[in-house]
Short mmCIF file of C-alpha atoms and ligand atoms in Angstrom, two decimals:
data_model
loop_
_atom_site.label_atom_id
_atom_site.label_comp_id
_atom_site.label_asym_id
_atom_site.label_seq_id
_atom_site.Cartn_x
_atom_site.Cartn_y
_atom_site.Cartn_z
CA UNK A 1 -74.42 0.62 51.25
CA UNK A 2 -72.71 0.35 48.18
CA UNK A 3 -72.81 4.48 47.14
CA UNK A 4 -69.57 5.22 46.29
CA UNK A 5 -68.37 4.64 42.79
CA UNK A 6 -64.87 4.47 41.89
CA UNK A 7 -62.86 4.30 38.50
CA UNK A 8 -59.83 1.72 38.38
CA UNK A 9 -57.48 3.10 35.34
CA UNK A 10 -55.12 -0.42 34.57
CA UNK A 11 -56.07 -3.70 35.64
CA UNK A 12 -52.62 -4.53 36.27
CA UNK A 13 -51.87 -5.52 39.92
CA UNK A 14 -51.90 -2.28 41.21
CA UNK A 15 -55.34 -1.80 39.74
CA UNK A 16 -56.67 -4.53 40.90
CA UNK A 17 -55.82 -4.92 44.28
CA UNK A 18 -57.18 -1.58 44.63
CA UNK A 19 -59.93 -2.55 43.41
CA UNK A 20 -60.26 -5.85 45.35
CA UNK A 21 -59.81 -3.82 48.15
CA UNK A 22 -62.59 -1.50 47.43
CA UNK A 23 -65.09 -3.78 46.56
CA UNK A 24 -64.49 -5.56 49.87
CA UNK A 25 -65.80 -2.35 51.72
CA UNK A 26 -68.28 -2.00 49.54
CA UNK A 27 -67.04 0.35 46.56
CA UNK A 28 -68.41 -0.20 43.20
CA UNK A 29 -65.95 -0.27 40.95
CA UNK A 30 -65.40 -0.32 37.66
CA UNK A 31 -62.05 -0.90 36.25
CA UNK A 32 -61.08 0.00 32.37
CA UNK A 33 -58.21 -0.84 30.67
CA UNK A 34 -57.49 -0.82 26.77
CA UNK A 35 -55.20 -4.32 27.11
CA UNK A 36 -56.61 -7.73 27.85
CA UNK A 37 -55.74 -9.46 31.19
CA UNK A 38 -52.93 -10.44 31.95
CA UNK A 39 -51.13 -8.97 28.65
CA UNK A 40 -48.81 -6.55 30.39
CA UNK A 41 -46.12 -6.02 33.13
CA UNK A 42 -48.38 -7.80 35.45
CA UNK A 43 -48.83 -11.39 32.75
CA UNK A 44 -45.67 -12.34 33.50
CA UNK A 45 -44.13 -15.32 35.11
CA UNK A 46 -41.21 -15.13 37.83
CA UNK A 47 -43.86 -13.97 40.27
CA UNK A 48 -41.09 -14.08 43.46
CA UNK A 49 -43.03 -12.67 46.75
CA UNK A 50 -39.68 -12.03 48.78
CA UNK A 51 -38.13 -9.44 51.62
CA UNK A 52 -35.63 -7.61 51.02
CA UNK A 53 -32.59 -8.35 53.78
CA UNK A 54 -33.26 -7.82 57.65
CA UNK A 55 -31.73 -4.95 58.26
CA UNK A 56 -31.22 -1.12 58.26
CA UNK A 57 -35.13 -1.70 58.44
CA UNK A 58 -37.25 1.74 56.80
CA UNK A 59 -41.02 2.22 55.69
CA UNK A 60 -40.53 0.39 52.77
CA UNK A 61 -38.92 -2.89 54.21
CA UNK A 62 -41.47 -2.53 57.18
CA UNK A 63 -44.38 -2.23 54.00
CA UNK A 64 -43.51 -4.79 52.13
CA UNK A 65 -42.52 -7.83 55.50
CA UNK A 66 -46.80 -7.02 56.09
CA UNK A 67 -47.88 -7.43 52.68
CA UNK A 68 -45.82 -10.64 52.45
CA UNK A 69 -47.43 -11.79 55.72
CA UNK A 70 -50.31 -10.49 54.54
CA UNK A 71 -50.16 -12.79 50.73
CA UNK A 72 -51.00 -16.14 52.33
CA UNK A 73 -54.90 -15.19 53.55
CA UNK A 74 -54.91 -12.72 50.61
CA UNK A 75 -54.30 -15.16 47.59
CA UNK A 76 -55.98 -17.71 48.77
CA UNK A 77 -59.28 -15.42 49.14
CA UNK A 78 -58.65 -14.23 45.53
CA UNK A 79 -58.43 -18.47 44.95
CA UNK A 80 -61.68 -19.00 46.55
CA UNK A 81 -63.45 -15.89 45.27
CA UNK A 82 -62.61 -16.88 41.94
CA UNK A 83 -62.42 -20.68 41.54
CA UNK A 84 -59.26 -20.33 40.16
CA UNK A 85 -55.63 -20.87 40.93
CA UNK A 86 -53.21 -18.22 41.65
CA UNK A 87 -50.02 -20.05 41.80
CA UNK A 88 -49.55 -18.81 45.63
CA UNK A 89 -47.25 -21.03 48.13
CA UNK A 90 -45.10 -19.95 50.85
CA UNK A 91 -41.83 -22.25 50.39
CA UNK A 92 -38.81 -20.16 51.44
CA UNK A 93 -35.53 -19.77 49.56
CA UNK A 94 -31.99 -20.50 49.16
CA UNK A 95 -29.25 -18.96 49.08
CA UNK A 96 -25.75 -19.76 48.50
CA UNK A 97 -23.04 -18.03 50.51
CA UNK A 98 -20.03 -16.81 48.18
CA UNK A 99 -17.55 -16.97 51.08
CA UNK A 100 -16.70 -16.16 55.27
CA UNK A 101 -17.63 -12.27 54.72
CA UNK A 102 -21.05 -13.40 53.04
CA UNK A 103 -21.66 -15.78 56.09
CA UNK A 104 -20.58 -13.71 59.07
CA UNK A 105 -23.21 -11.24 57.38
CA UNK A 106 -25.70 -13.79 56.75
CA UNK A 107 -25.48 -14.73 60.31
CA UNK A 108 -25.47 -11.31 61.80
CA UNK A 109 -29.11 -11.01 59.73
CA UNK A 110 -30.13 -13.96 61.44
CA UNK A 111 -30.26 -12.34 64.92
CA UNK A 112 -31.69 -8.97 63.21
CA UNK A 113 -35.02 -11.28 61.81
CA UNK A 114 -35.60 -12.75 64.79
CA UNK A 115 -36.51 -9.06 65.65
CA UNK A 116 -37.57 -7.43 62.81
CA UNK A 117 -39.72 -10.44 61.40
CA UNK A 118 -41.44 -10.78 64.74
CA UNK A 119 -40.99 -14.42 64.71
CA UNK A 120 -43.37 -14.38 61.62
CA UNK A 121 -40.58 -16.35 59.67
CA UNK A 122 -36.81 -17.09 59.92
CA UNK A 123 -33.91 -16.25 58.70
CA UNK A 124 -31.03 -18.95 59.09
CA UNK A 125 -28.00 -19.92 57.73
CA UNK A 126 -27.20 -23.47 57.13
CA UNK A 127 -24.92 -26.41 55.78
CA UNK A 128 -26.08 -27.61 52.51
CA UNK A 129 -26.79 -30.98 52.42
CA UNK A 130 -25.93 -32.24 48.63
CA UNK A 131 -29.57 -32.48 47.24
CA UNK A 132 -29.86 -31.84 43.45
CA UNK A 133 -32.22 -28.90 44.08
CA UNK A 134 -29.64 -27.03 46.53
CA UNK A 135 -27.78 -24.22 44.80
CA UNK A 136 -23.50 -25.04 45.00
CA UNK A 137 -22.19 -22.84 47.16
CA UNK A 138 -18.09 -22.55 47.63
CA UNK A 139 -18.46 -22.24 51.53
CA UNK A 140 -21.31 -25.40 51.62
CA UNK A 141 -23.21 -22.70 53.51
CA UNK A 142 -26.77 -21.64 52.73
CA UNK A 143 -29.46 -18.84 53.49
CA UNK A 144 -32.54 -20.52 53.99
CA UNK A 145 -35.71 -17.86 54.90
CA UNK A 146 -39.14 -18.83 55.35
CA UNK A 147 -40.79 -15.50 54.53
CA UNK A 148 -40.32 -15.84 50.84
CA UNK A 149 -43.49 -17.27 48.59
CA UNK A 150 -44.24 -16.91 45.12
CA UNK A 151 -47.35 -16.98 43.19
CA UNK A 152 -47.74 -17.44 39.00
CA UNK A 153 -48.12 -13.77 37.91
CA UNK A 154 -50.34 -14.78 35.05
CA UNK A 155 -52.73 -16.86 37.01
CA UNK A 156 -52.96 -14.75 40.11
CA UNK A 157 -53.50 -11.66 37.91
CA UNK A 158 -56.73 -13.16 36.13
CA UNK A 159 -57.88 -15.18 39.26
CA UNK A 160 -58.03 -11.39 40.96
CA UNK A 161 -59.74 -9.90 38.03
CA UNK A 162 -62.56 -12.51 37.98
CA UNK A 163 -62.60 -12.38 41.49
CA UNK A 164 -63.17 -8.37 41.41
CA UNK A 165 -66.56 -9.55 38.74
CA UNK A 166 -67.91 -12.23 40.82
CA UNK A 167 -67.92 -9.83 42.85
CA UNK A 168 -69.78 -7.80 41.15
CA UNK A 169 -67.04 -5.08 39.81
CA UNK A 170 -67.33 -4.17 36.54
CA UNK A 171 -65.05 -3.85 33.75
CA UNK A 172 -65.87 -1.37 31.18
CA UNK A 173 -65.44 2.18 30.26
CA UNK A 174 -64.86 4.72 33.12
CA UNK A 175 -68.18 7.02 34.62
CA UNK A 176 -68.76 10.46 36.38
CA UNK A 177 -66.58 9.36 39.35
CA UNK A 178 -63.02 9.56 40.84
CA UNK A 179 -59.98 7.23 39.65
CA UNK A 180 -57.01 5.48 40.63
CA UNK A 181 -54.84 5.64 38.24
CA UNK A 182 -52.70 2.38 37.73
CA UNK A 183 -51.51 2.85 34.64
CA UNK A 184 -47.84 1.25 35.08
CA UNK A 185 -45.06 2.64 32.98
CA UNK A 186 -47.96 4.25 30.73
CA UNK A 187 -47.63 7.06 33.74
CA UNK A 188 -45.19 10.00 32.70
CA UNK A 189 -44.43 10.06 36.37
CA UNK A 190 -42.93 6.87 36.48
CA UNK A 191 -39.85 5.66 34.21
CA UNK A 192 -39.86 2.40 32.16
CA UNK A 193 -37.43 0.23 32.93
CA UNK A 194 -37.27 -3.11 31.01
CA UNK A 195 -37.26 -6.71 32.41
CA UNK A 196 -36.90 -10.66 30.60
CA UNK A 197 -37.63 -14.21 31.90
CA UNK A 198 -37.87 -16.97 31.12
CA UNK A 199 -40.21 -20.00 31.64
CA UNK A 200 -38.45 -23.99 31.68
CA UNK A 201 -40.59 -27.07 31.24
CA UNK A 202 -38.75 -28.44 34.63
CA UNK A 203 -40.98 -29.76 37.42
CA UNK A 204 -39.56 -28.37 40.48
CA UNK A 205 -43.34 -28.68 42.32
CA UNK A 206 -42.33 -28.27 46.43
CA UNK A 207 -39.00 -27.04 46.01
CA UNK A 208 -37.51 -23.81 47.64
CA UNK A 209 -36.78 -20.51 45.14
CA UNK A 210 -33.01 -20.24 44.83
CA UNK A 211 -32.04 -16.54 44.81
CA UNK A 212 -28.23 -17.09 43.50
CA UNK A 213 -26.01 -14.87 40.84
CA UNK A 214 -28.70 -12.59 40.87
CA UNK A 215 -30.99 -14.84 39.42
CA UNK A 216 -34.42 -15.92 41.27
CA UNK A 217 -35.46 -19.41 39.57
CA UNK A 218 -39.18 -20.25 41.09
CA UNK A 219 -40.76 -23.56 41.03
CA UNK A 220 -44.50 -23.37 39.61
CA UNK A 221 -46.97 -25.14 41.16
CA UNK A 222 -47.84 -26.49 37.51
CA UNK A 223 -44.56 -28.45 37.06
CA UNK A 224 -42.61 -25.10 35.22
CA UNK A 225 -39.57 -23.42 36.63
CA UNK A 226 -39.16 -20.31 35.84
CA UNK A 227 -36.05 -17.93 36.08
CA UNK A 228 -35.42 -13.90 35.49
CA UNK A 229 -34.99 -11.27 35.37
CA UNK A 230 -32.65 -8.84 33.35
CA UNK A 231 -32.92 -5.06 34.24
CA UNK A 232 -32.62 -2.40 31.14
CA UNK A 233 -33.01 1.28 31.11
CA UNK A 234 -32.58 1.47 27.97
CA UNK A 235 -33.57 -0.91 25.24
CA UNK A 236 -34.70 -1.63 21.46
CA UNK A 237 -37.37 -3.33 21.36
CA UNK A 238 -39.76 -4.39 24.18
CA UNK A 239 -39.67 -8.35 22.89
CA UNK A 240 -37.04 -10.89 24.54
CA UNK A 241 -33.82 -10.82 23.07
CA UNK A 242 -30.51 -12.42 23.00
CA UNK A 243 -29.41 -9.90 27.02
CA UNK A 244 -32.03 -13.09 28.11
CA UNK A 245 -29.69 -15.77 27.48
CA UNK A 246 -27.30 -14.84 29.99
CA UNK A 247 -29.58 -14.86 32.52
CA UNK A 248 -30.79 -18.71 30.88
CA UNK A 249 -27.14 -19.93 31.32
CA UNK A 250 -26.75 -18.52 35.17
CA UNK A 251 -29.77 -19.87 35.60
CA UNK A 252 -28.31 -23.14 34.98
CA UNK A 253 -25.10 -22.73 36.86
CA UNK A 254 -26.83 -22.29 40.10
CA UNK A 255 -29.15 -25.15 39.53
CA UNK A 256 -27.82 -27.70 37.40
CA UNK A 257 -30.40 -30.06 37.12
CA UNK A 258 -31.97 -27.04 34.82
CA UNK A 259 -29.03 -27.85 32.44
CA UNK A 260 -30.91 -29.83 30.04
CA UNK A 261 -34.60 -27.95 31.10
CA UNK A 262 -36.40 -26.99 27.67
CA UNK A 263 -36.97 -23.60 27.83
CA UNK A 264 -40.72 -23.10 27.05
CA UNK A 265 -41.24 -19.30 26.92
CA UNK A 266 -39.28 -16.49 26.44
CA UNK A 267 -40.90 -13.13 28.24
CA UNK A 268 -40.26 -9.36 29.02
CA UNK A 269 -41.95 -6.52 30.39
CA UNK A 270 -41.51 -2.96 31.56
CA UNK A 271 -41.63 -2.72 35.12
CA UNK A 272 -42.45 1.06 36.61
CA UNK A 273 -39.97 2.87 38.71
CA UNK A 274 -40.69 6.03 40.50
CA UNK A 275 -38.10 8.50 41.27
CA UNK A 276 -37.78 7.55 44.88
CA UNK A 277 -37.88 3.77 43.95
CA UNK A 278 -40.62 2.91 46.19
CA UNK A 279 -44.12 2.67 45.17
CA UNK A 280 -46.30 5.63 44.49
CA UNK A 281 -49.72 6.13 46.54
CA UNK A 282 -52.22 8.29 47.89
CA UNK A 283 -54.13 11.78 46.49
CA UNK A 284 -52.87 12.42 42.68
CA UNK A 285 -50.53 15.12 42.58
CA UNK A 286 -51.56 16.41 39.08
CA UNK A 287 -55.10 15.55 38.80
CA UNK A 288 -57.00 16.86 41.94
CA UNK A 289 -59.89 14.55 43.70
CA UNK A 290 -58.14 11.12 41.93
CA UNK A 291 -56.02 8.62 43.08
CA UNK A 292 -52.45 7.10 42.15
CA UNK A 293 -51.23 3.62 42.42
CA UNK A 294 -48.05 3.31 40.82
CA UNK A 295 -44.67 2.55 41.14
CA UNK A 296 -44.51 -1.02 41.87
CA UNK A 297 -41.10 -1.80 39.83
CA UNK A 298 -39.23 -4.88 40.86
CA UNK A 299 -41.77 -5.74 43.90
CA UNK A 300 -45.58 -4.48 42.88
CA UNK A 301 -46.67 -8.37 43.57
CA UNK A 302 -45.47 -8.60 46.70
CA UNK A 303 -46.67 -5.36 47.72
CA UNK A 304 -50.01 -5.66 46.41
CA UNK A 305 -51.84 -7.01 49.14
CA UNK A 306 -51.24 -3.69 51.50
CA UNK A 307 -51.22 -1.26 48.57
CA UNK A 308 -55.11 -2.53 48.00
CA UNK A 309 -55.37 -1.78 51.58
CA UNK A 310 -53.93 1.36 52.23
CA UNK A 311 -55.52 2.85 49.20
CA UNK A 312 -59.01 1.64 50.31
CA UNK A 313 -58.76 3.07 53.86
CA UNK A 314 -57.26 6.63 52.37
CA UNK A 315 -60.39 6.60 49.63
CA UNK A 316 -63.40 4.99 51.69
CA UNK A 317 -62.54 6.14 55.37
CA UNK A 318 -60.83 9.69 54.76
CA UNK A 319 -57.60 7.29 56.89
CA UNK A 320 -53.98 7.76 55.20
CA UNK A 321 -51.33 5.28 56.68
CA UNK A 322 -49.50 5.93 53.71
CA UNK A 323 -45.67 5.88 54.59
CA UNK A 324 -44.51 9.79 53.85
CA UNK A 325 -41.85 8.14 51.72
CA UNK A 326 -44.30 6.46 49.27
CA UNK A 327 -45.98 10.07 48.59
CA UNK A 328 -46.20 10.83 44.42
C1 FAD B 401 -39.12 -9.45 34.43
C2 FAD B 401 -39.64 -9.14 35.61
C3 FAD B 401 -39.81 -9.90 36.16
C4 FAD B 401 -40.70 -9.33 37.50
N1 FAD B 401 -40.50 -9.96 38.91
C5 FAD B 401 -41.52 -9.71 40.04
C6 FAD B 401 -41.16 -10.61 41.09
O1 FAD B 401 -40.88 -11.40 40.80
N2 FAD B 401 -42.38 -10.11 42.02
C7 FAD B 401 -42.95 -9.12 41.96
O2 FAD B 401 -43.35 -8.69 42.80
N3 FAD B 401 -42.61 -8.32 40.77
C8 FAD B 401 -41.34 -8.53 39.81
N4 FAD B 401 -41.50 -7.52 38.98
C9 FAD B 401 -42.30 -6.34 38.89
C10 FAD B 401 -44.18 -6.37 38.58
O3 FAD B 401 -44.91 -7.05 37.40
C11 FAD B 401 -44.61 -4.76 38.86
O4 FAD B 401 -44.19 -4.38 39.53
C12 FAD B 401 -46.20 -4.76 38.59
O5 FAD B 401 -46.70 -5.59 37.24
C13 FAD B 401 -46.37 -3.92 37.99
O6 FAD B 401 -48.21 -3.29 38.20
P1 FAD B 401 -49.12 -2.42 37.63
O7 FAD B 401 -50.07 -2.84 38.13
O8 FAD B 401 -48.21 -1.31 38.40
O9 FAD B 401 -48.61 -1.77 36.27
P2 FAD B 401 -48.55 -2.84 34.66
O10 FAD B 401 -49.10 -4.57 34.99
O11 FAD B 401 -48.28 -2.76 33.74
O12 FAD B 401 -50.33 -2.28 34.63
C14 FAD B 401 -50.79 -1.04 34.18
C15 FAD B 401 -51.79 -1.17 33.19
O13 FAD B 401 -52.25 -0.02 33.49
C16 FAD B 401 -52.84 -0.73 31.51
N5 FAD B 401 -53.20 0.75 30.92
C17 FAD B 401 -52.32 1.70 30.68
N6 FAD B 401 -52.64 2.80 29.75
C18 FAD B 401 -54.06 2.83 30.42
C19 FAD B 401 -54.77 4.19 30.36
N7 FAD B 401 -54.70 4.80 29.90
N8 FAD B 401 -56.10 3.78 31.16
C20 FAD B 401 -56.44 2.72 31.34
N9 FAD B 401 -55.30 1.56 31.71
C21 FAD B 401 -54.33 1.88 30.95
C22 FAD B 401 -51.63 -1.19 30.82
O14 FAD B 401 -52.95 -1.64 29.73
C23 FAD B 401 -51.33 -2.34 31.98
O15 FAD B 401 -52.52 -3.55 31.48
C24 FAD B 401 -41.31 -8.28 37.59
C25 FAD B 401 -41.18 -7.03 36.41
C26 FAD B 401 -41.22 -8.00 35.55
C27 FAD B 401 -40.82 -7.26 33.73
#
């Protein structure tokens, strides 16, 4: 019986993932946002759903792992409910290994991954086989993990909002009801960290994503390839600038087949970062009766499926399974 009603302030990935989870538990949701869908940070182009290294396990890594494992079914569900593509594919990730020490470290992580990833995916050290998509590796060795996936943020957020509408969710002004505040970097409780990314006209569909020289290279299913990102605590204007040229150059060095590919979009957004660098979930610290879902920082899309679930557990069932480290 759909009696409970909840306002969601903010239609980025955090707000929409909470709205979607609530809707599926029979709650009536009203989503408000002054900006059109997919025009703010969540309307970006990178979309890596990739894990932290499998060692020094903590609540954040465990939460992210569980969310990444959920991602396949989650985005498939969204695509089905919206009849729109999300760009989701789990094709793994390659990372070059710079020296013998890095190889040794990676081999150790292959062992810890067996336990921590519980057979859901592997982290392994492999020999480069010289294919064009592979990043050059000084040791001739690469890390390959099979947990990494990607979505296309702009498509995914559009599909998720359509799925919510199709399920009876309303996009419009709030009503008299508790509110989940998911307003990203507009919230004074978080700090904004600017990031920039670029999109190449380069079709590498079906290839694994690459992380090399601190650059994520994501081959999207629509025949484009995204590269990112910068990270700036201080900036003069919100748009892309010359700093992005460095990312583009590093991506071209990491994957020589990108060398002549045309850049078709330059993009910038502001990531919401909590002081703890972990998501900020649960009852709102300053607004009694309301809730907060924020602090996605660099992995908001990777965390989203489980963020929606734990927020719905709390709001609908009063069951609080939010990690202590995520308290606002
Ligand atoms: C360059 C770059 C690359 C990235 N790459 C990745 C990646 O590879 N993988 C990954 O998982 N994450 C990545 N991220 C991070 C990810 O994009 C963010 O974590 C995520 O988008 C944050 O979502 P959000 O919903 O919290 O915020 P937002 O997307 O900013 O949404 C907040 C919304 O709230 C609205 N709003 C503001 N004030 C109000 C109000 N008063 N009432 C109602 N609505 C309001 C805003 O208009 C906005 O639409 C990247 C970010 C950047 C910038």
